[in-house]
XYZ file of C-alpha atoms in Angstrom:
551
model
C -3.960 9.554 -66.828
C -3.378 12.880 -65.115
C 0.126 13.030 -63.721
C 1.252 9.681 -65.106
C 4.526 11.132 -66.287
C 5.529 11.729 -62.695
C 4.893 8.156 -61.685
C 5.463 5.947 -64.678
C 9.037 7.111 -65.038
C 9.408 6.710 -61.259
C 11.152 10.122 -61.155
C 10.980 11.978 -57.885
C 9.586 8.914 -56.098
C 12.467 6.478 -56.251
C 12.827 6.380 -52.516
C 9.166 5.512 -51.931
C 8.862 3.035 -54.767
C 12.002 1.096 -53.777
C 10.997 0.687 -50.176
C 10.881 -2.949 -49.177
C 8.630 -4.303 -46.493
C 11.704 -4.347 -44.192
C 12.341 -0.617 -44.657
C 8.653 0.150 -44.146
C 8.778 -1.814 -40.893
C 11.907 0.093 -39.778
C 10.226 3.435 -40.481
C 7.167 2.338 -38.548
C 9.374 1.328 -35.589
C 10.944 4.807 -35.453
C 7.524 6.477 -35.469
C 6.266 4.014 -32.949
C 9.077 4.597 -30.461
C 8.625 8.369 -30.622
C 4.864 8.114 -30.248
C 5.190 5.573 -27.455
C 7.367 7.920 -25.424
C 4.846 10.724 -25.824
C 1.892 8.556 -24.907
C 3.612 7.183 -21.815
C 4.190 10.728 -20.592
C 0.475 11.336 -20.846
C -0.398 8.420 -18.583
C -0.540 9.560 -14.964
C 1.422 6.576 -13.673
C 3.170 8.841 -11.140
C -0.107 9.447 -9.356
C -1.460 5.904 -9.471
C -0.306 2.337 -9.099
C -0.712 -0.339 -11.728
C -3.038 -3.138 -10.643
C -2.302 -6.458 -12.375
C -5.479 -8.548 -12.502
C -5.451 -12.307 -12.817
C -6.221 -13.297 -16.383
C -9.863 -14.325 -16.794
C -10.742 -17.486 -18.693
C -11.002 -16.918 -22.448
C -14.100 -18.276 -24.152
C -14.426 -18.734 -27.931
C -16.827 -16.261 -29.515
C -17.121 -16.326 -33.292
C -13.672 -15.764 -34.732
C -12.213 -14.414 -31.504
C -12.235 -14.495 -27.729
C -14.457 -12.989 -25.065
C -12.854 -11.879 -21.803
C -14.908 -10.816 -18.811
C -14.037 -9.429 -15.396
C -14.927 -6.961 -12.684
C -13.457 -3.650 -11.597
C -14.103 -2.815 -7.925
C -14.392 0.444 -6.083
C -11.028 -0.066 -4.366
C -9.368 -0.014 -7.822
C -10.286 3.616 -8.413
C -7.424 5.639 -9.951
C -5.519 2.540 -11.071
C -4.852 0.591 -14.261
C -6.020 -2.960 -14.838
C -4.288 -5.214 -17.339
C -6.250 -8.049 -18.962
C -3.824 -10.399 -20.761
C -4.512 -12.446 -23.881
C -2.296 -14.462 -26.253
C -1.524 -13.369 -29.815
C -0.148 -16.182 -32.012
C 2.463 -15.804 -34.739
C 1.027 -14.803 -38.103
C -1.573 -12.407 -36.667
C -2.012 -9.298 -38.835
C -4.751 -7.443 -36.957
C -5.913 -7.208 -33.352
C -9.392 -5.758 -32.792
C -10.799 -4.975 -29.356
C -14.455 -4.267 -28.560
C -15.068 -3.042 -24.995
C -18.148 -2.523 -22.852
C -18.809 -2.183 -19.128
C -21.607 -1.615 -16.625
C -22.094 1.066 -13.976
C -22.198 4.080 -16.254
C -25.453 5.133 -14.583
C -23.448 5.389 -11.334
C -20.767 7.561 -12.976
C -18.309 4.737 -13.468
C -15.782 5.639 -16.175
C -13.341 3.126 -17.628
C -10.748 4.103 -20.210
C -9.430 1.781 -22.925
C -5.900 1.053 -24.122
C -3.818 -1.770 -25.535
C -0.333 -3.074 -24.738
C 1.732 -5.333 -26.970
C 4.723 -7.264 -25.546
C 6.958 -4.208 -26.099
C 4.717 -1.582 -24.535
C 1.828 0.783 -25.132
C 0.114 0.392 -28.521
C -3.157 2.314 -27.961
C -4.527 4.802 -25.495
C -7.934 6.224 -26.299
C -9.069 7.372 -22.916
C -12.805 6.935 -22.675
C -13.818 8.122 -26.145
C -13.672 4.797 -28.005
C -15.128 1.368 -27.417
C -13.513 -0.278 -30.467
C -9.784 -0.349 -31.246
C -8.081 -2.059 -34.164
C -4.363 -2.383 -34.821
C -3.103 -3.754 -38.144
C 0.113 -3.902 -40.097
C -0.745 -0.845 -42.209
C -3.559 0.943 -40.374
C -4.966 1.461 -36.926
C -7.691 3.306 -35.044
C -6.668 6.913 -34.305
C -4.829 6.854 -30.949
C -3.294 3.492 -31.915
C -0.078 2.705 -33.759
C -0.045 0.465 -36.868
C 2.864 -1.874 -37.477
C 4.117 -5.394 -36.908
C 1.980 -7.586 -34.649
C 4.424 -9.464 -32.392
C 3.392 -12.811 -30.993
C 3.200 -13.223 -27.263
C 1.113 -11.875 -24.433
C -0.781 -8.661 -25.115
C -2.927 -6.810 -22.592
C -6.067 -4.767 -22.770
C -5.278 -1.794 -20.540
C -8.237 -0.489 -18.541
C -7.813 2.882 -16.866
C -10.107 3.635 -13.911
C -10.551 7.424 -13.614
C -13.717 7.020 -11.575
C -15.588 4.273 -9.739
C -17.410 4.761 -6.462
C -16.254 2.880 -3.406
C -19.295 0.600 -3.180
C -19.665 -0.068 -6.917
C -18.576 -2.998 -9.045
C -18.353 -2.648 -12.838
C -18.538 -5.732 -15.031
C -16.558 -5.421 -18.259
C -16.745 -7.482 -21.444
C -13.918 -7.523 -23.965
C -14.338 -9.149 -27.358
C -11.103 -9.828 -29.217
C -10.734 -10.655 -32.907
C -7.376 -11.799 -34.240
C -7.081 -11.682 -38.031
C -4.389 -13.429 -40.059
C -5.054 -11.609 -43.351
C -5.485 -8.075 -44.625
C -8.487 -8.999 -46.786
C -11.413 -6.702 -46.014
C -13.806 -9.640 -46.368
C -12.058 -11.333 -43.421
C -12.151 -8.342 -41.081
C -14.171 -8.679 -37.867
C -17.842 -8.005 -38.360
C -17.696 -4.775 -36.391
C -15.168 -3.349 -38.894
C -17.119 -4.350 -41.987
C -20.609 -3.378 -40.937
C -22.484 -1.944 -43.939
C -22.895 1.796 -44.230
C -26.249 1.126 -45.855
C -28.310 -2.049 -45.688
C -30.229 -3.631 -48.538
C -29.509 -4.229 -52.240
C -29.089 -1.271 -54.583
C -26.963 0.243 -57.328
C -23.989 1.844 -55.574
C -21.829 4.451 -57.313
C -18.089 4.712 -56.919
C -14.651 5.348 -58.351
C -11.960 2.655 -58.330
C -8.881 4.632 -59.370
C -7.414 7.764 -57.732
C -4.234 9.122 -56.193
C -3.268 11.190 -53.145
C -0.143 12.534 -51.450
C 0.864 8.931 -50.816
C 1.898 8.748 -54.476
C 1.574 11.566 -57.021
C -1.714 13.255 -56.144
C -1.253 17.031 -55.979
C -3.150 20.183 -55.074
C -2.324 23.850 -54.455
C -1.058 24.747 -50.997
C -2.179 27.784 -48.993
C 0.339 29.867 -50.918
C -0.571 28.350 -54.270
C 2.327 25.927 -54.675
C 1.564 22.436 -56.003
C 2.198 20.030 -53.140
C 1.346 16.394 -52.291
C -2.387 16.457 -51.607
C -3.699 15.065 -48.289
C -6.066 12.096 -48.442
C -8.831 14.198 -46.896
C -9.326 16.254 -50.065
C -9.819 13.130 -52.195
C -12.395 11.713 -49.800
C -14.147 15.054 -49.447
C -14.406 15.452 -53.233
C -15.947 11.967 -53.515
C -18.450 12.833 -50.780
C -19.384 16.103 -52.499
C -19.848 14.157 -55.732
C -22.374 11.957 -53.935
C -20.455 8.711 -54.422
C -21.158 5.671 -52.276
C -17.668 4.128 -52.357
C -14.130 4.790 -53.509
C -10.904 2.829 -53.693
C -7.813 4.962 -53.100
C -5.153 3.355 -55.284
C -1.847 5.111 -54.794
C 1.071 3.826 -56.871
C 2.678 0.884 -55.034
C 1.934 2.518 -51.668
C -0.031 1.257 -48.690
C 0.626 4.134 -46.273
C -2.721 5.719 -47.199
C -4.643 2.976 -45.375
C -3.956 4.488 -41.952
C -5.449 7.836 -42.972
C -8.461 6.055 -44.468
C -9.022 4.307 -41.123
C -9.121 7.731 -39.448
C -11.454 9.298 -42.021
C -14.006 6.474 -42.306
C -15.988 7.223 -39.106
C -16.507 10.830 -40.216
C -17.426 9.973 -43.808
C -20.122 7.523 -42.756
C -22.029 7.718 -46.058
C -18.944 6.987 -48.185
C -17.283 3.574 -48.069
C -13.473 3.699 -48.227
C -12.004 0.521 -49.739
C -8.237 -0.087 -49.535
C -6.477 -0.423 -52.862
C -3.134 -0.019 -54.629
C -2.193 0.624 -58.217
C 0.621 -1.871 -58.631
C 2.764 0.045 -61.085
C 5.255 -2.026 -63.082
C 7.331 -1.518 -66.221
C 4.977 -3.921 -68.045
C 1.611 -2.502 -67.029
C -0.465 -1.134 -64.161
C -2.839 -3.363 -62.179
C -5.278 -2.252 -59.495
C -5.335 -4.436 -56.374
C -8.499 -3.630 -54.382
C -9.814 -5.130 -51.162
C -6.762 -6.015 -49.069
C -4.233 -4.127 -46.973
C -1.601 -6.857 -47.348
C 1.622 -5.879 -49.068
C 2.414 -7.487 -52.441
C 5.825 -6.746 -53.934
C 5.524 -4.702 -57.121
C 9.090 -5.135 -58.417
C 8.353 -6.984 -61.636
C 11.951 -7.237 -62.824
C 12.208 -10.923 -63.711
C 14.042 -11.606 -60.456
C 12.272 -10.191 -57.425
C 8.927 -10.835 -59.137
C 9.442 -13.059 -62.196
C 6.222 -12.356 -64.127
C 2.728 -10.851 -64.043
C 1.188 -14.190 -63.083
C 3.223 -14.156 -59.864
C 1.781 -10.719 -59.017
C -1.758 -11.853 -59.734
C -1.446 -15.046 -57.688
C -0.092 -13.043 -54.777
C -3.069 -10.674 -54.998
C -5.477 -13.580 -55.010
C -3.818 -15.101 -51.929
C -4.322 -11.911 -49.929
C -7.973 -11.508 -50.958
C -7.702 -8.658 -53.490
C -9.570 -8.305 -56.756
C -7.433 -7.207 -59.711
C -8.035 -5.170 -62.856
C -5.815 -3.983 -65.694
C -5.604 -0.192 -65.806
C -5.624 1.807 -69.089
C -4.374 -1.149 -71.199
C -4.324 0.745 -74.512
C -2.425 3.717 -73.148
C 0.905 4.491 -74.821
C 4.002 3.295 -72.995
C 7.621 4.366 -73.240
C 9.787 7.250 -72.091
C 6.803 9.551 -71.621
C 4.946 7.033 -69.463
C 6.841 3.828 -68.786
C 4.546 0.889 -68.157
C 1.283 2.767 -68.666
C 0.196 0.438 -71.484
C -0.368 -3.296 -71.034
C 2.849 -4.882 -72.382
C 3.625 -8.060 -70.399
C 6.773 -9.829 -71.556
C 5.325 -13.314 -71.093
C 1.824 -14.814 -71.475
C -0.614 -13.867 -68.732
C -3.178 -16.261 -67.307
C -6.225 -14.031 -67.604
C -8.142 -16.370 -65.278
C -6.262 -14.652 -62.464
C -7.742 -11.225 -63.250
C -11.116 -9.880 -62.129
C -11.581 -7.019 -64.547
C -10.255 -4.394 -66.893
C -10.567 -0.623 -66.933
C -12.902 -0.168 -69.899
C -12.968 3.622 -69.413
C -10.059 5.652 -68.047
C -10.655 9.396 -67.899
C -7.106 10.257 -68.902
C -7.238 8.081 -72.000
C -10.763 9.245 -72.770
C -9.556 12.844 -72.684
C -6.894 11.995 -75.276
C -9.220 10.021 -77.552
C -7.923 6.570 -76.556
C -10.508 3.801 -76.185
C -10.020 0.801 -73.916
C -13.087 -0.968 -75.346
C -11.128 -2.661 -78.145
C -8.894 -4.369 -75.600
C -11.874 -5.494 -73.504
C -13.761 -6.759 -76.564
C -10.767 -8.790 -77.720
C -10.354 -10.471 -74.365
C -14.088 -11.224 -74.209
C -13.865 -12.810 -77.662
C -11.032 -15.019 -76.391
C -13.369 -16.233 -73.644
C -11.925 -14.074 -70.857
C -14.789 -13.097 -68.586
C -13.409 -9.765 -67.305
C -15.644 -7.230 -65.569
C -15.502 -3.851 -67.274
C -15.047 -1.005 -64.803
C -14.235 2.710 -64.964
C -11.691 4.879 -63.204
C -11.163 8.626 -63.030
C -7.432 8.105 -62.423
C -7.676 11.395 -60.579
C -4.438 13.051 -59.460
C -5.926 16.484 -58.687
C -8.763 16.072 -56.162
C -9.444 19.808 -55.913
C -10.268 20.155 -59.617
C -13.892 21.174 -60.392
C -16.265 18.224 -60.277
C -17.773 19.063 -63.672
C -14.513 18.303 -65.490
C -13.542 15.017 -67.152
C -11.189 13.197 -64.812
C -12.603 14.689 -61.642
C -13.330 12.134 -58.952
C -16.309 10.048 -60.033
C -15.873 10.785 -63.744
C -16.397 8.087 -64.896
C -18.424 6.340 -62.222
C -18.395 2.585 -61.713
C -21.891 1.534 -60.638
C -22.167 -1.802 -58.811
C -25.291 -3.729 -57.857
C -24.557 -5.147 -54.411
C -26.461 -6.633 -51.489
C -25.396 -3.773 -49.203
C -22.908 -0.933 -48.970
C -19.969 -2.812 -47.496
C -16.553 -3.608 -48.908
C -17.170 -7.377 -49.196
C -20.510 -6.801 -50.957
C -19.068 -4.258 -53.418
C -16.184 -6.610 -54.252
C -18.612 -9.506 -54.738
C -20.688 -7.366 -57.100
C -17.609 -6.549 -59.175
C -16.542 -10.195 -59.288
C -20.029 -11.121 -60.504
C -19.950 -8.451 -63.228
C -23.049 -6.737 -61.872
C -21.623 -3.428 -63.020
C -22.204 -0.640 -65.498
C -20.135 2.459 -66.219
C -21.687 5.930 -66.092
C -19.093 7.592 -68.310
C -20.062 11.169 -67.424
C -20.624 10.393 -63.747
C -24.134 11.831 -63.743
C -25.341 10.327 -60.490
C -28.769 9.260 -61.777
C -28.435 7.387 -65.098
C -29.018 3.634 -64.906
C -28.831 0.799 -67.401
C -29.960 -2.606 -66.125
C -29.724 -5.416 -68.683
C -31.582 -8.715 -68.366
C -31.858 -11.769 -70.576
C -34.652 -14.305 -70.398
C -35.400 -17.748 -71.775
C -38.368 -19.966 -70.958
C -36.551 -21.272 -67.875
C -33.994 -18.639 -66.873
C -33.646 -14.908 -66.203
C -30.209 -13.386 -65.722
C -28.624 -9.954 -65.428
C -25.543 -8.345 -66.942
C -22.494 -10.243 -65.751
C -24.374 -13.540 -65.489
C -24.252 -16.717 -67.556
C -27.205 -17.835 -69.681
C -27.640 -21.287 -71.218
C -29.641 -21.362 -74.439
C -29.787 -24.378 -76.742
C -29.889 -23.993 -80.499
C -33.262 -22.612 -81.532
C -34.157 -21.272 -78.076
C -35.660 -17.766 -78.149
C -33.873 -15.272 -75.880
C -35.294 -11.871 -74.962
C -32.721 -9.253 -73.975
C -33.964 -6.063 -72.343
C -32.162 -2.883 -71.359
C -34.006 -1.015 -68.613
C -32.873 2.591 -68.846
C -33.348 5.478 -66.398
C -32.561 9.204 -66.848
C -31.036 8.816 -70.315
C -33.684 10.508 -72.483
C -32.489 11.694 -75.926
C -29.870 8.953 -75.877
C -29.605 6.007 -78.268
C -29.165 2.412 -77.167
C -26.737 0.158 -79.022
C -26.531 -3.632 -78.770
C -23.060 -5.191 -79.098
C -22.720 -8.891 -79.945
C -19.205 -10.359 -79.767
C -17.685 -6.923 -80.332
C -19.889 -5.864 -83.268
C -22.923 -3.617 -83.187
C -26.130 -5.304 -84.320
C -29.312 -3.675 -85.563
C -32.362 -4.394 -83.392
C -35.754 -4.861 -85.034
C -37.279 -1.966 -83.052
C -36.350 1.670 -82.524
C -33.567 2.045 -79.944
C -33.965 5.753 -79.274
C -34.478 6.547 -75.598
C -37.202 9.152 -75.231
C -38.665 8.544 -71.776
C -37.280 9.101 -68.230
C -37.678 5.342 -67.766
C -37.766 3.040 -70.737
C -37.185 -0.591 -71.652
C -35.503 -1.383 -74.964
C -35.876 -5.027 -76.104
C -33.696 -7.223 -78.309
C -35.194 -10.582 -79.393
C -32.603 -13.188 -80.425
C -32.624 -16.865 -81.351
C -29.745 -18.926 -79.995
C -27.468 -20.875 -82.331
C -26.177 -22.907 -79.377
C -22.711 -21.331 -79.569
C -20.830 -19.092 -77.160
C -21.613 -15.351 -77.356
C -21.618 -12.210 -75.266
C -24.060 -9.289 -75.491
C -23.534 -5.812 -74.126
C -25.746 -2.696 -74.193
C -24.383 0.834 -74.519
C -26.030 4.259 -74.663
C -24.677 7.259 -76.533
C -25.789 10.871 -76.393
C -26.905 13.029 -79.343
C -23.250 13.898 -80.040
C -22.310 10.217 -80.283
C -20.331 10.174 -77.033
C -20.759 7.184 -74.735
C -23.022 7.745 -71.756
C -23.517 4.273 -70.290
C -21.745 0.927 -70.789
C -23.244 -2.248 -69.332
C -21.311 -5.422 -68.692
C -22.113 -8.395 -70.930
C -24.559 -11.218 -70.567
C -22.587 -14.395 -71.315
C -24.446 -16.959 -73.426
C -23.335 -20.621 -73.406
C -20.034 -19.995 -71.647
C -18.303 -22.949 -70.036
C -16.268 -21.601 -67.142
C -14.204 -24.765 -66.910
C -12.371 -23.983 -70.143
C -13.014 -20.311 -70.926
C -10.134 -17.886 -71.407
C -7.670 -20.640 -72.184
C -4.182 -19.826 -70.954
C -2.761 -20.303 -74.452
C -5.039 -17.478 -75.636
C -3.873 -14.992 -73.021
C -3.015 -11.511 -74.163
C 0.485 -10.868 -75.440
C 1.878 -7.589 -76.792
C 0.718 -6.608 -80.259
C 1.962 -3.941 -82.609
C -1.404 -2.333 -83.277
C -3.962 -0.734 -80.986
C -6.999 -1.055 -83.206
C -10.185 0.480 -81.872
C -13.706 -0.651 -82.530
């Protein structure tokens, strides 16, 4: 937990952490007014006249509207406004623009007006613009989305006198910040096809307490770029930037994503409370973090709010100490928590690992209570410029997710399903893929398996690039001795575990340690005979305990 002291005590960040959504909106308005004035000066309205075109008929197209029209030669050096309605409750406006006549040197520029004035002006270098509450395409301003009549603004720097250019505008209006609900053009996969994708779900930048040395060697808030660049150099496929209670980083991520087109940037926040830290990943919507018994009455309220806005949630470093040194770093809710509302738990946190604290005991206990929580890892990096071979550098540990494609919705679905293992050292090539098979069913880690009493079950751990390691099988939190040798000696090897079902509920997990006994790989469990209608009963939810026993 590098740098936790700075954040958990909330020292030096009181102003940021006490911002309400109203104050954030006010700050955005100030920036917007200044930027608007500058942008308006850049538009050559003095040399041209604004041509107001009759609104074309809007036709439904998927989740949005398609507007079509024609720009004529006599509209050269003018601006055409194409109006469209934006209803109340809209959180994102996305414009996709195309036109004909480029082979005849027609050039049409693209902008966007909200009811108050200019919101985007890209010139001719973009064909897609998106404006959301917290982020926007570079050259656009994020902020509140007022209802009313908006206009796509088409600049006409060049069209020949005898030419007509047909334009097509596709509009998507989103009412949520969930990445899974974004228009298709914003969530297109960076890589198609199923695979194991490697990432890091916990890190910090200048938008909370991430730091790095300045040009003169002073420690200063570290720009988002350095975090993303470190992840790219590590060879990761995805990251979630999870600044403490902040959402201002989303706008910078929107700018960086087109350049880092091999690395998926997923919006996230570490919701930092006095009773524990919870990662919210997969939505740009604001959820109030002020768990004080009044503004936010309890943890369940936080978790329900996250679910409403489409985020997955995980408990961060639950066994970490809490108190004056690091207020809220451990998991100490003051009232019972409905663990059904959570997606996962940080089973490896680099900061805790560095100090000899294991999160596995917490995870095992919740699994034994019937709480099907996906185990994930997080570097909790606060120093993105640290050497990548050090514990706690970005990608150490690595969360490895089996997903249908490299897109935010697919990665989140993989985590929800538990199709995850943790590469503790962040090697980049080690793999552990666990399957379980009966006569009628084959499942993978994270899945449910039904096996009646007396049914034979064959577990297998398929291991890659972990030679000289040793595989361990964990049943219900206790290591069991397999009937065959579990040493890993080959670049690719399958280690079996035969088992006969007793018809009761169990979970099985595979882990690999190195010659020094340190954990290398941790797979998620296969769940045997779990009934999801009554698992993780609310009465069994975690409550504070005096001891932090480790397995």
